[in-house]
PDB file of C-alpha atoms and ligand atoms in Angstrom:
ATOM      1  CA  MET L  20     -25.480  15.173  84.906  1.00 85.00           C
ATOM      2  CA  ASN L  21     -22.234  14.248  86.703  1.00 90.00           C
ATOM      3  CA  LYS L  22     -19.828  17.097  87.391  1.00 97.00           C
ATOM      4  CA  ILE L  23     -16.497  15.695  88.474  1.00 98.00           C
ATOM      5  CA  LEU L  24     -13.580  17.145  90.446  1.00 98.00           C
ATOM      6  CA  ILE L  25     -10.228  15.326  90.407  1.00 98.00           C
ATOM      7  CA  THR L  26      -7.616  16.218  93.028  1.00 98.00           C
ATOM      8  CA  GLY L  27      -4.006  15.302  92.274  1.00 97.00           C
ATOM      9  CA  ALA L  28      -4.879  15.403  88.571  1.00 96.00           C
ATOM     10  CA  ASN L  29      -1.237  15.890  87.533  1.00 94.00           C
ATOM     11  CA  GLY L  30      -0.097  12.653  89.168  1.00 95.00           C
ATOM     12  CA  GLN L  31       0.414   9.218  87.635  1.00 95.00           C
ATOM     13  CA  ILE L  32      -3.218   8.053  87.975  1.00 97.00           C
ATOM     14  CA  GLY L  33      -4.746  11.521  87.610  1.00 96.00           C
ATOM     15  CA  THR L  34      -3.145  12.202  84.226  1.00 94.00           C
ATOM     16  CA  GLU L  35      -4.811   9.175  82.621  1.00 96.00           C
ATOM     17  CA  LEU L  36      -8.010   9.162  84.664  1.00 97.00           C
ATOM     18  CA  THR L  37      -8.730  12.778  83.658  1.00 96.00           C
ATOM     19  CA  VAL L  38      -8.553  11.812  79.975  1.00 96.00           C
ATOM     20  CA  ALA L  39     -10.727   8.711  80.490  1.00 97.00           C
ATOM     21  CA  LEU L  40     -13.370  10.602  82.488  1.00 97.00           C
ATOM     22  CA  ARG L  41     -13.511  13.359  79.870  1.00 96.00           C
ATOM     23  CA  GLU L  42     -14.007  10.807  77.112  1.00 96.00           C
ATOM     24  CA  ARG L  43     -16.854   9.347  79.137  1.00 96.00           C
ATOM     25  CA  TYR L  44     -18.602  12.473  80.449  1.00 96.00           C
ATOM     26  CA  GLY L  45     -17.354  15.361  78.271  1.00 95.00           C
ATOM     27  CA  SER L  46     -14.488  17.824  78.816  1.00 93.00           C
ATOM     28  CA  ASN L  47     -16.524  20.509  80.549  1.00 93.00           C
ATOM     29  CA  GLN L  48     -17.888  18.018  83.072  1.00 96.00           C
ATOM     30  CA  VAL L  49     -14.463  17.130  84.483  1.00 97.00           C
ATOM     31  CA  ILE L  50     -12.313  19.605  86.420  1.00 97.00           C
ATOM     32  CA  GLY L  51      -8.720  18.605  87.075  1.00 96.00           C
ATOM     33  CA  SER L  52      -7.018  20.198  90.071  1.00 97.00           C
ATOM     34  CA  ASP L  53      -3.640  20.029  91.732  1.00 96.00           C
ATOM     35  CA  ILE L  54      -1.438  22.003  94.106  1.00 95.00           C
ATOM     36  CA  LYS L  55       0.349  23.645  91.128  1.00 90.00           C
ATOM     37  CA  ARG L  56      -0.477  24.316  87.497  1.00 83.00           C
ATOM     38  CA  PRO L  57       2.001  22.385  85.328  1.00 76.00           C
ATOM     39  CA  VAL L  58       4.104  24.612  83.038  1.00 70.00           C
ATOM     40  CA  ALA L  59       2.644  23.429  79.746  1.00 70.00           C
ATOM     41  CA  ASN L  60      -0.972  23.123  80.935  1.00 69.00           C
ATOM     42  CA  HIS L  61      -3.454  25.089  78.795  1.00 71.00           C
ATOM     43  CA  ASP L  62      -6.513  23.295  80.153  1.00 78.00           C
ATOM     44  CA  HIS L  63      -9.046  26.093  80.774  1.00 82.00           C
ATOM     45  CA  THR L  64     -10.976  24.061  83.351  1.00 88.00           C
ATOM     46  CA  PHE L  65      -7.873  23.274  85.489  1.00 93.00           C
ATOM     47  CA  GLN L  66      -7.968  24.672  89.034  1.00 94.00           C
ATOM     48  CA  VAL L  67      -5.148  25.138  91.515  1.00 96.00           C
ATOM     49  CA  LEU L  68      -6.401  23.492  94.724  1.00 97.00           C
ATOM     50  CA  ASP L  69      -4.702  22.611  98.016  1.00 98.00           C
ATOM     51  CA  VAL L  70      -6.573  19.641  99.515  1.00 98.00           C
ATOM     52  CA  LEU L  71      -5.504  20.791 102.991  1.00 98.00           C
ATOM     53  CA  ASN L  72      -7.704  23.874 102.504  1.00 98.00           C
ATOM     54  CA  LYS L  73     -11.219  22.623 103.238  1.00 98.00           C
ATOM     55  CA  THR L  74     -12.806  26.049 102.644  1.00 98.00           C
ATOM     56  CA  ALA L  75     -11.295  26.142  99.154  1.00 98.00           C
ATOM     57  CA  ILE L  76     -12.574  22.611  98.361  1.00 98.00           C
ATOM     58  CA  GLN L  77     -16.076  23.512  99.543  1.00 98.00           C
ATOM     59  CA  ALA L  78     -16.101  26.791  97.577  1.00 98.00           C
ATOM     60  CA  LEU L  79     -15.024  25.002  94.389  1.00 97.00           C
ATOM     61  CA  VAL L  80     -17.654  22.294  94.880  1.00 98.00           C
ATOM     62  CA  GLN L  81     -20.362  24.945  95.337  1.00 97.00           C
ATOM     63  CA  ASP L  82     -19.215  27.223  92.486  1.00 97.00           C
ATOM     64  CA  GLU L  83     -18.908  24.386  89.968  1.00 97.00           C
ATOM     65  CA  GLY L  84     -21.861  22.249  91.094  1.00 97.00           C
ATOM     66  CA  ILE L  85     -19.604  19.216  91.687  1.00 98.00           C
ATOM     67  CA  THR L  86     -21.374  15.864  92.199  1.00 98.00           C
ATOM     68  CA  GLU L  87     -18.354  13.484  92.355  1.00 98.00           C
ATOM     69  CA  ILE L  88     -14.785  13.792  93.650  1.00 98.00           C
ATOM     70  CA  TYR L  89     -11.908  11.526  92.633  1.00 98.00           C
ATOM     71  CA  HIS L  90      -9.520  12.342  95.455  1.00 98.00           C
ATOM     72  CA  LEU L  91      -6.069  11.250  94.290  1.00 98.00           C
ATOM     73  CA  ALA L  92      -3.742  13.819  95.934  1.00 98.00           C
ATOM     74  CA  ALA L  93      -1.360  11.944  98.254  1.00 97.00           C
ATOM     75  CA  SER L  94       2.247  11.258  99.180  1.00 97.00           C
ATOM     76  CA  LEU L  95       3.398   7.794  97.995  1.00 97.00           C
ATOM     77  CA  SER L  96       5.297   5.203 100.048  1.00 97.00           C
ATOM     78  CA  ALA L  97       8.973   6.049  99.463  1.00 98.00           C
ATOM     79  CA  VAL L  98       8.638   9.819  99.574  1.00 97.00           C
ATOM     80  CA  ALA L  99       6.351   9.615 102.638  1.00 97.00           C
ATOM     81  CA  GLU L 100       9.073   7.792 104.620  1.00 97.00           C
ATOM     82  CA  LYS L 101      11.316  10.861 104.231  1.00 96.00           C
ATOM     83  CA  GLN L 102       8.731  13.189 105.823  1.00 97.00           C
ATOM     84  CA  PRO L 103       6.325  10.978 107.773  1.00 98.00           C
ATOM     85  CA  LEU L 104       4.302  13.658 109.570  1.00 98.00           C
ATOM     86  CA  ARG L 105       3.924  15.811 106.483  1.00 97.00           C
ATOM     87  CA  ALA L 106       2.750  12.740 104.526  1.00 98.00           C
ATOM     88  CA  TRP L 107       0.335  11.806 107.312  1.00 98.00           C
ATOM     89  CA  GLU L 108      -1.174  15.304 107.249  1.00 98.00           C
ATOM     90  CA  LEU L 109      -1.543  15.390 103.462  1.00 98.00           C
ATOM     91  CA  ASN L 110      -2.921  11.861 103.170  1.00 98.00           C
ATOM     92  CA  MET L 111      -5.210  11.974 106.220  1.00 98.00           C
ATOM     93  CA  GLN L 112      -6.378  15.576 106.470  1.00 98.00           C
ATOM     94  CA  GLY L 113      -6.796  15.787 102.692  1.00 98.00           C
ATOM     95  CA  LEU L 114      -9.104  12.756 102.779  1.00 98.00           C
ATOM     96  CA  LEU L 115     -11.067  14.027 105.785  1.00 98.00           C
ATOM     97  CA  ASN L 116     -11.579  17.403 104.075  1.00 98.00           C
ATOM     98  CA  VAL L 117     -12.954  15.648 100.999  1.00 98.00           C
ATOM     99  CA  LEU L 118     -15.172  13.263 103.010  1.00 98.00           C
ATOM    100  CA  ASP L 119     -16.564  16.117 105.078  1.00 98.00           C
ATOM    101  CA  THR L 120     -17.328  18.116 101.941  1.00 98.00           C
ATOM    102  CA  ALA L 121     -19.009  15.027 100.479  1.00 98.00           C
ATOM    103  CA  LYS L 122     -21.097  14.645 103.637  1.00 98.00           C
ATOM    104  CA  ILE L 123     -22.479  18.197 103.356  1.00 96.00           C
ATOM    105  CA  ASP L 124     -23.265  18.000  99.631  1.00 92.00           C
ATOM    106  CA  GLN L 125     -23.931  14.207  99.422  1.00 95.00           C
ATOM    107  CA  LEU L 126     -21.206  13.759  96.806  1.00 98.00           C
ATOM    108  CA  LYS L 127     -19.983  10.432  95.444  1.00 98.00           C
ATOM    109  CA  VAL L 128     -16.273   9.875  96.177  1.00 98.00           C
ATOM    110  CA  PHE L 129     -13.486   7.718  94.743  1.00 98.00           C
ATOM    111  CA  TRP L 130     -10.364   7.330  96.856  1.00 98.00           C
ATOM    112  CA  PRO L 131      -7.352   5.129  96.062  1.00 98.00           C
ATOM    113  CA  SER L 132      -5.985   2.812  98.716  1.00 98.00           C
ATOM    114  CA  SER L 133      -3.010   0.513  98.168  1.00 98.00           C
ATOM    115  CA  ILE L 134      -1.476  -2.908  98.765  1.00 98.00           C
ATOM    116  CA  ALA L 135       0.620  -0.900 101.272  1.00 98.00           C
ATOM    117  CA  VAL L 136      -2.155  -1.441 103.871  1.00 98.00           C
ATOM    118  CA  PHE L 137      -0.808  -4.972 104.316  1.00 98.00           C
ATOM    119  CA  GLY L 138       2.186  -5.695 106.513  1.00 96.00           C
ATOM    120  CA  ASP L 139       4.307  -8.592 107.707  1.00 93.00           C
ATOM    121  CA  HIS L 140       1.381 -10.505 109.236  1.00 94.00           C
ATOM    122  CA  ALA L 141      -0.878 -10.566 106.158  1.00 97.00           C
ATOM    123  CA  PRO L 142      -0.774 -13.611 103.829  1.00 96.00           C
ATOM    124  CA  LYS L 143       2.108 -13.164 101.368  1.00 96.00           C
ATOM    125  CA  ALA L 144       1.231 -15.070  98.207  1.00 96.00           C
ATOM    126  CA  PHE L 145      -2.530 -14.624  97.804  1.00 95.00           C
ATOM    127  CA  CYS L 146      -3.437 -11.865 100.196  1.00 98.00           C
ATOM    128  CA  SER L 147      -7.106 -11.938 101.106  1.00 97.00           C
ATOM    129  CA  GLN L 148      -9.611  -9.090 101.083  1.00 98.00           C
ATOM    130  CA  HIS L 149     -10.291  -9.300 104.819  1.00 97.00           C
ATOM    131  CA  THR L 150      -7.070  -9.913 106.709  1.00 96.00           C
ATOM    132  CA  ILE L 151      -4.687  -8.331 109.194  1.00 95.00           C
ATOM    133  CA  THR L 152      -3.533  -4.878 108.154  1.00 96.00           C
ATOM    134  CA  GLN L 153      -0.497  -3.813 110.163  1.00 96.00           C
ATOM    135  CA  PRO L 154       1.452  -1.679 107.689  1.00 97.00           C
ATOM    136  CA  ARG L 155       5.065  -0.704 108.313  1.00 94.00           C
ATOM    137  CA  THR L 156       5.111   2.565 106.377  1.00 97.00           C
ATOM    138  CA  VAL L 157       3.452   5.880 107.114  1.00 98.00           C
ATOM    139  CA  TYR L 158       1.873   5.656 103.658  1.00 98.00           C
ATOM    140  CA  GLY L 159       0.378   2.260 104.538  1.00 98.00           C
ATOM    141  CA  ILE L 160      -0.788   3.520 107.947  1.00 98.00           C
ATOM    142  CA  SER L 161      -2.524   6.477 106.289  1.00 98.00           C
ATOM    143  CA  LYS L 162      -4.183   4.197 103.718  1.00 98.00           C
ATOM    144  CA  ALA L 163      -5.375   1.712 106.378  1.00 98.00           C
ATOM    145  CA  ALA L 164      -6.789   4.536 108.516  1.00 98.00           C
ATOM    146  CA  GLY L 165      -8.278   6.174 105.420  1.00 98.00           C
ATOM    147  CA  GLU L 166     -10.086   2.968 104.449  1.00 98.00           C
ATOM    148  CA  ASN L 167     -11.725   2.884 107.854  1.00 98.00           C
ATOM    149  CA  TRP L 168     -12.709   6.559 107.594  1.00 98.00           C
ATOM    150  CA  CYS L 169     -14.311   5.832 104.218  1.00 98.00           C
ATOM    151  CA  ARG L 170     -16.440   3.110 105.747  1.00 98.00           C
ATOM    152  CA  TYR L 171     -17.260   5.376 108.698  1.00 98.00           C
ATOM    153  CA  TYR L 172     -18.578   8.113 106.393  1.00 98.00           C
ATOM    154  CA  TYR L 173     -20.574   5.536 104.420  1.00 98.00           C
ATOM    155  CA  ASP L 174     -22.069   3.898 107.539  1.00 98.00           C
ATOM    156  CA  ASN L 175     -22.813   7.047 109.488  1.00 98.00           C
ATOM    157  CA  TYR L 176     -23.464   9.757 106.883  1.00 98.00           C
ATOM    158  CA  GLY L 177     -24.437   7.761 103.784  1.00 98.00           C
ATOM    159  CA  VAL L 178     -21.495   9.092 101.736  1.00 98.00           C
ATOM    160  CA  ASP L 179     -21.201   6.860  98.645  1.00 98.00           C
ATOM    161  CA  VAL L 180     -17.429   6.399  98.832  1.00 98.00           C
ATOM    162  CA  ARG L 181     -15.722   3.693  96.797  1.00 98.00           C
ATOM    163  CA  SER L 182     -12.108   2.580  96.859  1.00 98.00           C
ATOM    164  CA  ILE L 183      -9.543   0.246  95.307  1.00 98.00           C
ATOM    165  CA  ARG L 184      -6.300  -1.064  96.796  1.00 98.00           C
ATOM    166  CA  TYR L 185      -4.084  -0.441  93.778  1.00 98.00           C
ATOM    167  CA  PRO L 186      -0.965  -2.534  93.277  1.00 98.00           C
ATOM    168  CA  GLY L 187       2.096  -0.912  91.624  1.00 98.00           C
ATOM    169  CA  LEU L 188       0.890   0.890  88.492  1.00 98.00           C
ATOM    170  CA  ILE L 189       2.716   0.977  85.170  1.00 98.00           C
ATOM    171  CA  SER L 190       2.013   3.704  82.649  1.00 97.00           C
ATOM    172  CA  HIS L 191       3.609   4.926  79.423  1.00 95.00           C
ATOM    173  CA  THR L 192       2.029   8.376  79.825  1.00 93.00           C
ATOM    174  CA  ALA L 193       2.881   9.614  83.299  1.00 88.00           C
ATOM    175  CA  GLN L 194       5.818   8.902  85.584  1.00 86.00           C
ATOM    176  CA  PRO L 195       5.019   7.763  89.127  1.00 84.00           C
ATOM    177  CA  GLY L 196       6.000  10.128  91.936  1.00 86.00           C
ATOM    178  CA  GLY L 197       7.888   8.585  94.818  1.00 95.00           C
ATOM    179  CA  GLY L 198       6.542   5.041  95.242  1.00 97.00           C
ATOM    180  CA  THR L 199       8.343   1.757  95.967  1.00 98.00           C
ATOM    181  CA  THR L 200       7.070   0.229  92.719  1.00 98.00           C
ATOM    182  CA  ASP L 201       8.345   3.113  90.520  1.00 98.00           C
ATOM    183  CA  TYR L 202      11.191   0.924  89.226  1.00 98.00           C
ATOM    184  CA  ALA L 203       8.693  -0.898  87.000  1.00 98.00           C
ATOM    185  CA  VAL L 204       8.224   2.306  84.966  1.00 98.00           C
ATOM    186  CA  GLU L 205      11.788   3.693  85.157  1.00 97.00           C
ATOM    187  CA  ILE L 206      13.193   0.421  83.816  1.00 98.00           C
ATOM    188  CA  PHE L 207      11.384   0.886  80.472  1.00 98.00           C
ATOM    189  CA  HIS L 208      12.705   4.412  79.926  1.00 96.00           C
ATOM    190  CA  GLN L 209      16.264   3.339  80.751  1.00 97.00           C
ATOM    191  CA  ALA L 210      16.020   0.137  78.702  1.00 97.00           C
ATOM    192  CA  ILE L 211      15.041   2.102  75.599  1.00 96.00           C
ATOM    193  CA  LYS L 212      17.475   4.982  76.116  1.00 94.00           C
ATOM    194  CA  ASN L 213      20.569   3.295  77.583  1.00 96.00           C
ATOM    195  CA  ARG L 214      19.960  -0.489  77.460  1.00 97.00           C
ATOM    196  CA  GLN L 215      20.917  -0.429  81.147  1.00 98.00           C
ATOM    197  CA  TYR L 216      19.092   0.074  84.446  1.00 98.00           C
ATOM    198  CA  THR L 217      20.203   0.023  88.071  1.00 98.00           C
ATOM    199  CA  CYS L 218      17.322  -1.228  90.201  1.00 98.00           C
ATOM    200  CA  TYR L 219      16.874  -0.270  93.869  1.00 98.00           C
ATOM    201  CA  LEU L 220      15.160  -3.599  94.691  1.00 98.00           C
ATOM    202  CA  LYS L 221      16.685  -7.101  94.706  1.00 98.00           C
ATOM    203  CA  PRO L 222      16.029  -9.162  91.554  1.00 98.00           C
ATOM    204  CA  HIS L 223      13.693 -11.659  93.274  1.00 98.00           C
ATOM    205  CA  THR L 224      11.383  -9.137  94.957  1.00 98.00           C
ATOM    206  CA  THR L 225       7.952 -10.117  93.650  1.00 98.00           C
ATOM    207  CA  LEU L 226       5.199  -7.488  93.942  1.00 98.00           C
ATOM    208  CA  PRO L 227       1.618  -7.178  92.644  1.00 98.00           C
ATOM    209  CA  MET L 228       1.425  -4.858  89.619  1.00 98.00           C
ATOM    210  CA  MET L 229      -1.127  -3.585  87.099  1.00 98.00           C
ATOM    211  CA  TYR L 230      -1.051  -1.818  83.740  1.00 98.00           C
ATOM    212  CA  MET L 231      -2.631   1.637  83.904  1.00 98.00           C
ATOM    213  CA  ALA L 232      -5.243   0.789  81.261  1.00 98.00           C
ATOM    214  CA  ASP L 233      -6.596  -1.876  83.619  1.00 98.00           C
ATOM    215  CA  ALA L 234      -6.350   0.419  86.658  1.00 98.00           C
ATOM    216  CA  VAL L 235      -8.324   3.206  84.952  1.00 98.00           C
ATOM    217  CA  ARG L 236     -10.966   0.741  83.741  1.00 98.00           C
ATOM    218  CA  ALA L 237     -11.228  -0.774  87.253  1.00 98.00           C
ATOM    219  CA  THR L 238     -11.818   2.708  88.673  1.00 98.00           C
ATOM    220  CA  LEU L 239     -14.550   3.558  86.152  1.00 98.00           C
ATOM    221  CA  GLU L 240     -16.211   0.168  86.550  1.00 98.00           C
ATOM    222  CA  LEU L 241     -16.282   0.395  90.342  1.00 98.00           C
ATOM    223  CA  MET L 242     -17.696   3.937  90.229  1.00 98.00           C
ATOM    224  CA  GLU L 243     -20.417   2.869  87.794  1.00 98.00           C
ATOM    225  CA  ALA L 244     -21.337  -0.356  89.621  1.00 98.00           C
ATOM    226  CA  PRO L 245     -24.766  -0.463  91.285  1.00 98.00           C
ATOM    227  CA  SER L 246     -24.398   0.464  94.942  1.00 97.00           C
ATOM    228  CA  LEU L 247     -26.477  -2.501  96.109  1.00 96.00           C
ATOM    229  CA  GLY L 248     -23.903  -5.069  94.923  1.00 97.00           C
ATOM    230  CA  LEU L 249     -20.978  -3.475  96.776  1.00 98.00           C
ATOM    231  CA  THR L 250     -20.143  -5.332  99.970  1.00 98.00           C
ATOM    232  CA  VAL L 251     -16.810  -3.624 100.698  1.00 98.00           C
ATOM    233  CA  ARG L 252     -16.836   0.020 101.800  1.00 98.00           C
ATOM    234  CA  THR L 253     -13.263   0.085 103.044  1.00 98.00           C
ATOM    235  CA  SER L 254     -11.368  -0.744  99.842  1.00 98.00           C
ATOM    236  CA  TYR L 255     -11.378  -3.546  97.244  1.00 98.00           C
ATOM    237  CA  ASN L 256      -8.399  -5.801  96.505  1.00 98.00           C
ATOM    238  CA  VAL L 257      -7.747  -5.922  92.743  1.00 98.00           C
ATOM    239  CA  ALA L 258      -5.062  -7.964  90.972  1.00 98.00           C
ATOM    240  CA  ALA L 259      -3.650  -8.346  87.483  1.00 98.00           C
ATOM    241  CA  MET L 260      -0.073  -9.728  87.574  1.00 98.00           C
ATOM    242  CA  SER L 261       2.857 -10.248  89.945  1.00 98.00           C
ATOM    243  CA  PHE L 262       6.510 -10.153  88.939  1.00 98.00           C
ATOM    244  CA  SER L 263       9.977  -9.403  90.246  1.00 98.00           C
ATOM    245  CA  PRO L 264      12.538  -6.958  88.780  1.00 98.00           C
ATOM    246  CA  GLY L 265      14.476  -9.963  87.449  1.00 98.00           C
ATOM    247  CA  GLU L 266      11.407 -11.287  85.631  1.00 98.00           C
ATOM    248  CA  LEU L 267      10.635  -7.839  84.216  1.00 98.00           C
ATOM    249  CA  GLU L 268      14.256  -7.506  83.047  1.00 98.00           C
ATOM    250  CA  ALA L 269      13.966 -10.870  81.246  1.00 98.00           C
ATOM    251  CA  ALA L 270      10.617  -9.908  79.668  1.00 98.00           C
ATOM    252  CA  ILE L 271      12.071  -6.632  78.339  1.00 98.00           C
ATOM    253  CA  ARG L 272      15.192  -8.441  77.064  1.00 98.00           C
ATOM    254  CA  LYS L 273      12.999 -10.549  74.770  1.00 98.00           C
ATOM    255  CA  HIS L 274      12.369  -7.280  72.848  1.00 98.00           C
ATOM    256  CA  LEU L 275      15.736  -5.589  73.507  1.00 97.00           C
ATOM    257  CA  PRO L 276      18.385  -8.355  73.666  1.00 97.00           C
ATOM    258  CA  ALA L 277      21.206  -5.972  74.698  1.00 97.00           C
ATOM    259  CA  PHE L 278      19.341  -4.764  77.789  1.00 98.00           C
ATOM    260  CA  ARG L 279      20.920  -5.500  81.199  1.00 97.00           C
ATOM    261  CA  ALA L 280      19.955  -4.552  84.748  1.00 98.00           C
ATOM    262  CA  ASP L 281      22.013  -4.517  87.905  1.00 98.00           C
ATOM    263  CA  TYR L 282      20.714  -4.413  91.451  1.00 98.00           C
ATOM    264  CA  ARG L 283      21.619  -2.068  94.310  1.00 98.00           C
ATOM    265  CA  PRO L 284      18.889  -2.321  96.967  1.00 98.00           C
ATOM    266  CA  ASP L 285      18.194   0.762  99.111  1.00 98.00           C
ATOM    267  CA  PHE L 286      15.641   1.611 101.851  1.00 97.00           C
ATOM    268  CA  ARG L 287      12.774   0.749  99.498  1.00 98.00           C
ATOM    269  CA  GLN L 288      13.719  -2.952  99.766  1.00 98.00           C
ATOM    270  CA  THR L 289      12.410  -3.054 103.373  1.00 98.00           C
ATOM    271  CA  ILE L 290       9.130  -1.509 102.246  1.00 98.00           C
ATOM    272  CA  ALA L 291       8.748  -3.979  99.366  1.00 98.00           C
ATOM    273  CA  ASP L 292       9.578  -6.928 101.661  1.00 98.00           C
ATOM    274  CA  SER L 293       6.657  -5.972 103.926  1.00 97.00           C
ATOM    275  CA  TRP L 294       4.097  -6.097 101.082  1.00 98.00           C
ATOM    276  CA  PRO L 295       2.338  -9.177  99.673  1.00 98.00           C
ATOM    277  CA  THR L 296       3.633 -10.852  96.520  1.00 98.00           C
ATOM    278  CA  GLY L 297       0.124 -11.594  95.210  1.00 98.00           C
ATOM    279  CA  ILE L 298      -3.446 -10.469  95.811  1.00 98.00           C
ATOM    280  CA  ASN L 299      -6.728 -12.368  96.082  1.00 98.00           C
ATOM    281  CA  ASP L 300      -9.312 -10.171  94.324  1.00 98.00           C
ATOM    282  CA  HIS L 301     -12.193 -12.635  94.498  1.00 98.00           C
ATOM    283  CA  GLN L 302     -14.532 -10.078  96.135  1.00 98.00           C
ATOM    284  CA  ALA L 303     -14.057  -7.451  93.384  1.00 98.00           C
ATOM    285  CA  ARG L 304     -14.615 -10.116  90.709  1.00 98.00           C
ATOM    286  CA  HIS L 305     -17.800 -11.215  92.474  1.00 98.00           C
ATOM    287  CA  ASP L 306     -19.257  -7.799  93.417  1.00 98.00           C
ATOM    288  CA  TRP L 307     -18.622  -5.728  90.291  1.00 98.00           C
ATOM    289  CA  SER L 308     -17.254  -8.260  87.773  1.00 98.00           C
ATOM    290  CA  TRP L 309     -13.668  -7.015  87.888  1.00 98.00           C
ATOM    291  CA  MET L 310     -11.380  -8.810  85.425  1.00 98.00           C
ATOM    292  CA  PRO L 311      -7.868  -7.717  84.363  1.00 98.00           C
ATOM    293  CA  ARG L 312      -6.887  -7.713  80.659  1.00 98.00           C
ATOM    294  CA  TYR L 313      -3.102  -7.255  80.717  1.00 98.00           C
ATOM    295  CA  ASP L 314      -0.570  -9.840  81.884  1.00 98.00           C
ATOM    296  CA  LEU L 315       3.226  -9.356  81.962  1.00 98.00           C
ATOM    297  CA  PRO L 316       4.001 -10.105  78.259  1.00 98.00           C
ATOM    298  CA  ASP L 317       1.078  -7.942  77.017  1.00 98.00           C
ATOM    299  CA  MET L 318       2.037  -5.067  79.288  1.00 98.00           C
ATOM    300  CA  VAL L 319       5.727  -5.155  78.285  1.00 98.00           C
ATOM    301  CA  ASN L 320       4.851  -5.269  74.613  1.00 98.00           C
ATOM    302  CA  ASP L 321       2.414  -2.357  74.848  1.00 98.00           C
ATOM    303  CA  MET L 322       4.775  -0.228  76.991  1.00 98.00           C
ATOM    304  CA  LEU L 323       7.658  -0.626  74.550  1.00 97.00           C
ATOM    305  CA  VAL L 324       5.532   0.077  71.467  1.00 97.00           C
ATOM    306  CA  ARG L 325       3.926   3.176  72.955  1.00 96.00           C
ATOM    307  CA  LEU L 326       7.038   4.643  74.583  1.00 96.00           C
ATOM    308  CA  ARG L 327       8.914   4.338  71.316  1.00 91.00           C
ATOM    309  CA  GLN L 328       6.047   6.007  69.415  1.00 90.00           C
ATOM    310  CA  GLU L 329       5.387   8.775  71.954  1.00 82.00           C
ATOM    311  CA  LYS L 330       8.937   9.720  72.759  1.00 67.00           C
ATOM    312  CA  ASP L 331      10.416   8.785  69.458  1.00 60.00           C
ATOM    313  CA  LEU L 332      12.869   6.601  71.409  1.00 50.00           C
ATOM    314  CA  ARG L 333      14.689   3.747  69.690  1.00 49.00           C
TER     315      ARG L 333
HETATM  316  C1  AKB D 404       3.863   2.873  95.946  1.00 92.16           C
HETATM  317  O1  AKB D 404       4.794   2.155  95.547  1.00 92.16           O
HETATM  318  O2  AKB D 404       3.940   3.595  96.948  1.00 92.16           O
HETATM  319  C2  AKB D 404       2.550   2.822  95.213  1.00 92.16           C
HETATM  320  C3  AKB D 404       1.611   1.837  95.815  1.00 92.16           C
HETATM  321  C4  AKB D 404       1.860   0.390  95.673  1.00 92.16           C
HETATM  322  O3  AKB D 404       0.655   2.226  96.433  1.00 92.16           O
HETATM  323  N1  AKB D 404       2.786   2.523  93.842  1.00 92.16           N
END
């Protein structure tokens, strides 16, 4: 029976992945962990865990009989640029601690990479699986190095580590924490509350994006795919939709005609400009039958319906 540990369980992906994994494998089989216990968390299986403490990870794995780790704890692109060396340590050493633990106990590992591995020299519009990765951000550098470490542990120690290069993720449940694509969540909250949003990217900045329901399903499908069919042990490109802030503003305005956005680009514009505008996910579709379900109109519709229900926002 699988016994799963999630690091960074309080984050944007972790919040929804924990629920999905519990539905799949049962509540007692999935332990959420994070650096702090959230104030209103009454989850009896939750563990406080610092991923920089390898001894603590190994003790938890032993005590709980863990067989799989979803290692999500990381600093995202915008916040990492403010403290590059701290972000490097968290993103790199945290991953190495998890991979080394997995090597000893032959655990299966999921680790998220990102479209941030690509830089100015990668194809812009339909960025291929195997291409130049020369990222500009410390977050991207840590993800590119991490992908290679994943393959190293697979090749040399047989660790069954699987990974996805997530695009910007949009969720009605959890707020993102310090990424360049966060605007695509903030805009919904502001549109409903104030009918106004000031965006930190220019209106024509197109980026690859995905609705969280698709991202969670992609993660589960990759982890359940037969190992033999997987040809990529660095990280898989996945795609669902690409849009700019201006296009998202227009899509929201179809539901909320009074909504307006204005644009005041900050340092995140340079990060966004270095990323691709679209992703070629042919390999994921071929190897484990990946297929997105949400496009821009479906995602906008679902976000608005659910945010209004959940937060009782009009
Ligand atoms: C970020 O903006 O940093 C993340 C990502 C694309 O990995 N959402």
